[in-house]
Amino acid sequence: ASIGDGCQFSNGRSFAAWLGLTPLNRSSGGKERLGRISKMGDRYIRRLLVLGMTSRSKQIRHRPDQFDPWFSEILERKPAKLAAVAMANKTARIIWAVLTREQDYKVRTA
């Protein structure tokens, strides 16, 4: 309800940034440094997304074959909380796409 139709955001990244799910950019001199998430924006929606992805990460650990391989790969490479925020970021971008295109979500099959 607080998002509306999502057209006020130019892309999914700007929507995720509005939620505070994108890393802070502290780059200088050609050296790219991405820090912690900004935590700007709607605190309640961000909390729901991260909590939901934390729960989903526990499900992925038990049944990795039932989920997108990207999720299980990021869980292997990153700590659990960092992976949950990354998955919340990706989910926010999917939400933006669904809102702006006014279509149902379609799961991609490999």
PDB file of C-alpha atoms in Angstrom:
ATOM      1  CA  ALA A   1       0.000   0.000   0.000  1.00  0.00           C
ATOM      2  CA  SER A   2       2.828   2.431   0.714  1.00  0.00           C
ATOM      3  CA  ILE A   3       4.519   1.587  -2.593  1.00  0.00           C
ATOM      4  CA  GLY A   4       1.627   2.267  -4.931  1.00  0.00           C
ATOM      5  CA  ASP A   5       2.017   1.074  -8.504  1.00  0.00           C
ATOM      6  CA  GLY A   6       5.834   1.303  -8.476  1.00  0.00           C
ATOM      7  CA  CYS A   7       6.016   3.657 -11.467  1.00  0.00           C
ATOM      8  CA  GLN A   8       7.688   6.365  -9.381  1.00  0.00           C
ATOM      9  CA  PHE A   9      10.865   4.223  -9.445  1.00  0.00           C
ATOM     10  CA  SER A  10      12.863   4.119 -12.678  1.00  0.00           C
ATOM     11  CA  ASN A  11      14.075   0.549 -12.169  1.00  0.00           C
ATOM     12  CA  GLY A  12      14.184  -2.295  -9.677  1.00  0.00           C
ATOM     13  CA  ARG A  13      17.463  -1.139  -8.161  1.00  0.00           C
ATOM     14  CA  SER A  14      16.047   2.261  -7.265  1.00  0.00           C
ATOM     15  CA  PHE A  15      13.088   0.516  -5.625  1.00  0.00           C
ATOM     16  CA  ALA A  16      15.451  -1.721  -3.644  1.00  0.00           C
ATOM     17  CA  ALA A  17      17.461   1.373  -2.688  1.00  0.00           C
ATOM     18  CA  TRP A  18      14.273   3.067  -1.490  1.00  0.00           C
ATOM     19  CA  LEU A  19      13.701   0.057   0.767  1.00  0.00           C
ATOM     20  CA  GLY A  20      17.286   0.285   2.021  1.00  0.00           C
ATOM     21  CA  LEU A  21      18.405  -3.069   0.604  1.00  0.00           C
ATOM     22  CA  THR A  22      21.301  -1.883  -1.583  1.00  0.00           C
ATOM     23  CA  PRO A  23      24.864  -1.529  -0.295  1.00  0.00           C
ATOM     24  CA  LEU A  24      26.359   1.886   0.340  1.00  0.00           C
ATOM     25  CA  ASN A  25      28.855   2.878  -2.333  1.00  0.00           C
ATOM     26  CA  ARG A  26      32.111   4.160  -0.855  1.00  0.00           C
ATOM     27  CA  SER A  27      34.202   3.983  -4.023  1.00  0.00           C
ATOM     28  CA  SER A  28      37.119   6.310  -4.648  1.00  0.00           C
ATOM     29  CA  GLY A  29      40.007   6.443  -7.072  1.00  0.00           C
ATOM     30  CA  GLY A  30      38.712   3.642  -9.271  1.00  0.00           C
ATOM     31  CA  LYS A  31      38.575   1.215  -6.356  1.00  0.00           C
ATOM     32  CA  GLU A  32      35.062  -0.102  -5.835  1.00  0.00           C
ATOM     33  CA  ARG A  33      34.012  -0.503  -2.208  1.00  0.00           C
ATOM     34  CA  LEU A  34      30.498  -1.551  -1.342  1.00  0.00           C
ATOM     35  CA  GLY A  35      29.595  -1.351   2.335  1.00  0.00           C
ATOM     36  CA  ARG A  36      26.675  -2.313   4.503  1.00  0.00           C
ATOM     37  CA  ILE A  37      23.065  -1.794   3.415  1.00  0.00           C
ATOM     38  CA  SER A  38      21.859   1.770   3.719  1.00  0.00           C
ATOM     39  CA  LYS A  39      18.766   1.003   5.873  1.00  0.00           C
ATOM     40  CA  MET A  40      17.037   4.028   4.375  1.00  0.00           C
ATOM     41  CA  GLY A  41      13.415   3.901   3.346  1.00  0.00           C
ATOM     42  CA  ASP A  42      10.522   1.825   4.559  1.00  0.00           C
ATOM     43  CA  ARG A  43      11.721  -0.060   7.625  1.00  0.00           C
ATOM     44  CA  TYR A  44       8.657  -2.303   7.938  1.00  0.00           C
ATOM     45  CA  ILE A  45       8.743  -3.666   4.362  1.00  0.00           C
ATOM     46  CA  ARG A  46      12.515  -4.157   4.537  1.00  0.00           C
ATOM     47  CA  ARG A  47      12.137  -6.080   7.799  1.00  0.00           C
ATOM     48  CA  LEU A  48       9.405  -8.290   6.315  1.00  0.00           C
ATOM     49  CA  LEU A  49      11.490  -9.082   3.225  1.00  0.00           C
ATOM     50  CA  VAL A  50      14.627  -9.936   5.208  1.00  0.00           C
ATOM     51  CA  LEU A  51      12.657 -12.015   7.723  1.00  0.00           C
ATOM     52  CA  GLY A  52      10.929 -13.876   4.893  1.00  0.00           C
ATOM     53  CA  MET A  53      14.212 -14.586   3.144  1.00  0.00           C
ATOM     54  CA  THR A  54      15.777 -15.769   6.424  1.00  0.00           C
ATOM     55  CA  SER A  55      12.966 -18.288   6.718  1.00  0.00           C
ATOM     56  CA  ARG A  56      13.354 -19.252   3.085  1.00  0.00           C
ATOM     57  CA  SER A  57      17.097 -19.812   3.503  1.00  0.00           C
ATOM     58  CA  LYS A  58      16.344 -22.452   6.150  1.00  0.00           C
ATOM     59  CA  GLN A  59      14.016 -24.182   3.678  1.00  0.00           C
ATOM     60  CA  ILE A  60      16.665 -24.003   0.943  1.00  0.00           C
ATOM     61  CA  ARG A  61      19.231 -25.728   3.171  1.00  0.00           C
ATOM     62  CA  HIS A  62      16.886 -28.703   3.649  1.00  0.00           C
ATOM     63  CA  ARG A  63      15.559 -28.952   0.056  1.00  0.00           C
ATOM     64  CA  PRO A  64      17.925 -27.124  -2.344  1.00  0.00           C
ATOM     65  CA  ASP A  65      16.544 -28.925  -5.416  1.00  0.00           C
ATOM     66  CA  GLN A  66      13.137 -27.214  -5.033  1.00  0.00           C
ATOM     67  CA  PHE A  67      14.506 -23.655  -5.339  1.00  0.00           C
ATOM     68  CA  ASP A  68      16.340 -21.479  -7.820  1.00  0.00           C
ATOM     69  CA  PRO A  69      20.034 -22.527  -7.897  1.00  0.00           C
ATOM     70  CA  TRP A  70      21.047 -18.875  -7.373  1.00  0.00           C
ATOM     71  CA  PHE A  71      19.670 -19.015  -3.827  1.00  0.00           C
ATOM     72  CA  SER A  72      21.582 -22.134  -2.817  1.00  0.00           C
ATOM     73  CA  GLU A  73      24.789 -20.832  -4.443  1.00  0.00           C
ATOM     74  CA  ILE A  74      24.672 -17.569  -2.494  1.00  0.00           C
ATOM     75  CA  LEU A  75      24.011 -19.477   0.737  1.00  0.00           C
ATOM     76  CA  GLU A  76      27.175 -21.511   0.123  1.00  0.00           C
ATOM     77  CA  ARG A  77      29.309 -18.410  -0.544  1.00  0.00           C
ATOM     78  CA  LYS A  78      28.025 -15.910   2.032  1.00  0.00           C
ATOM     79  CA  PRO A  79      27.040 -15.873   5.707  1.00  0.00           C
ATOM     80  CA  ALA A  80      23.359 -16.575   6.359  1.00  0.00           C
ATOM     81  CA  LYS A  81      22.308 -13.007   7.240  1.00  0.00           C
ATOM     82  CA  LEU A  82      24.161 -11.487   4.294  1.00  0.00           C
ATOM     83  CA  ALA A  83      22.586 -14.046   1.971  1.00  0.00           C
ATOM     84  CA  ALA A  84      19.131 -13.216   3.376  1.00  0.00           C
ATOM     85  CA  VAL A  85      19.637  -9.512   2.592  1.00  0.00           C
ATOM     86  CA  ALA A  86      20.864 -10.352  -0.926  1.00  0.00           C
ATOM     87  CA  MET A  87      17.803 -12.541  -1.490  1.00  0.00           C
ATOM     88  CA  ALA A  88      15.558  -9.767  -0.119  1.00  0.00           C
ATOM     89  CA  ASN A  89      17.177  -7.346  -2.584  1.00  0.00           C
ATOM     90  CA  LYS A  90      16.459  -9.707  -5.481  1.00  0.00           C
ATOM     91  CA  THR A  91      12.899 -10.240  -4.262  1.00  0.00           C
ATOM     92  CA  ALA A  92      12.351  -6.471  -4.060  1.00  0.00           C
ATOM     93  CA  ARG A  93      13.418  -6.152  -7.697  1.00  0.00           C
ATOM     94  CA  ILE A  94      10.983  -8.910  -8.663  1.00  0.00           C
ATOM     95  CA  ILE A  95       8.224  -7.121  -6.735  1.00  0.00           C
ATOM     96  CA  TRP A  96       8.967  -3.912  -8.648  1.00  0.00           C
ATOM     97  CA  ALA A  97       8.770  -5.765 -11.978  1.00  0.00           C
ATOM     98  CA  VAL A  98       5.448  -7.372 -11.067  1.00  0.00           C
ATOM     99  CA  LEU A  99       3.995  -4.035  -9.913  1.00  0.00           C
ATOM    100  CA  THR A 100       5.061  -2.014 -12.953  1.00  0.00           C
ATOM    101  CA  ARG A 101       4.194  -4.603 -15.608  1.00  0.00           C
ATOM    102  CA  GLU A 102       0.860  -5.452 -13.972  1.00  0.00           C
ATOM    103  CA  GLN A 103       1.344  -9.144 -14.718  1.00  0.00           C
ATOM    104  CA  ASP A 104       1.414 -12.245 -12.589  1.00  0.00           C
ATOM    105  CA  TYR A 105       4.789 -13.576 -11.504  1.00  0.00           C
ATOM    106  CA  LYS A 106       6.060 -16.375 -13.717  1.00  0.00           C
ATOM    107  CA  VAL A 107       8.762 -18.701 -12.406  1.00  0.00           C
ATOM    108  CA  ARG A 108      11.556 -19.168 -14.896  1.00  0.00           C
ATOM    109  CA  THR A 109      12.466 -22.770 -15.577  1.00  0.00           C
ATOM    110  CA  ALA A 110      15.989 -23.612 -16.615  1.00  0.00           C
TER     111      ALA A 110
END
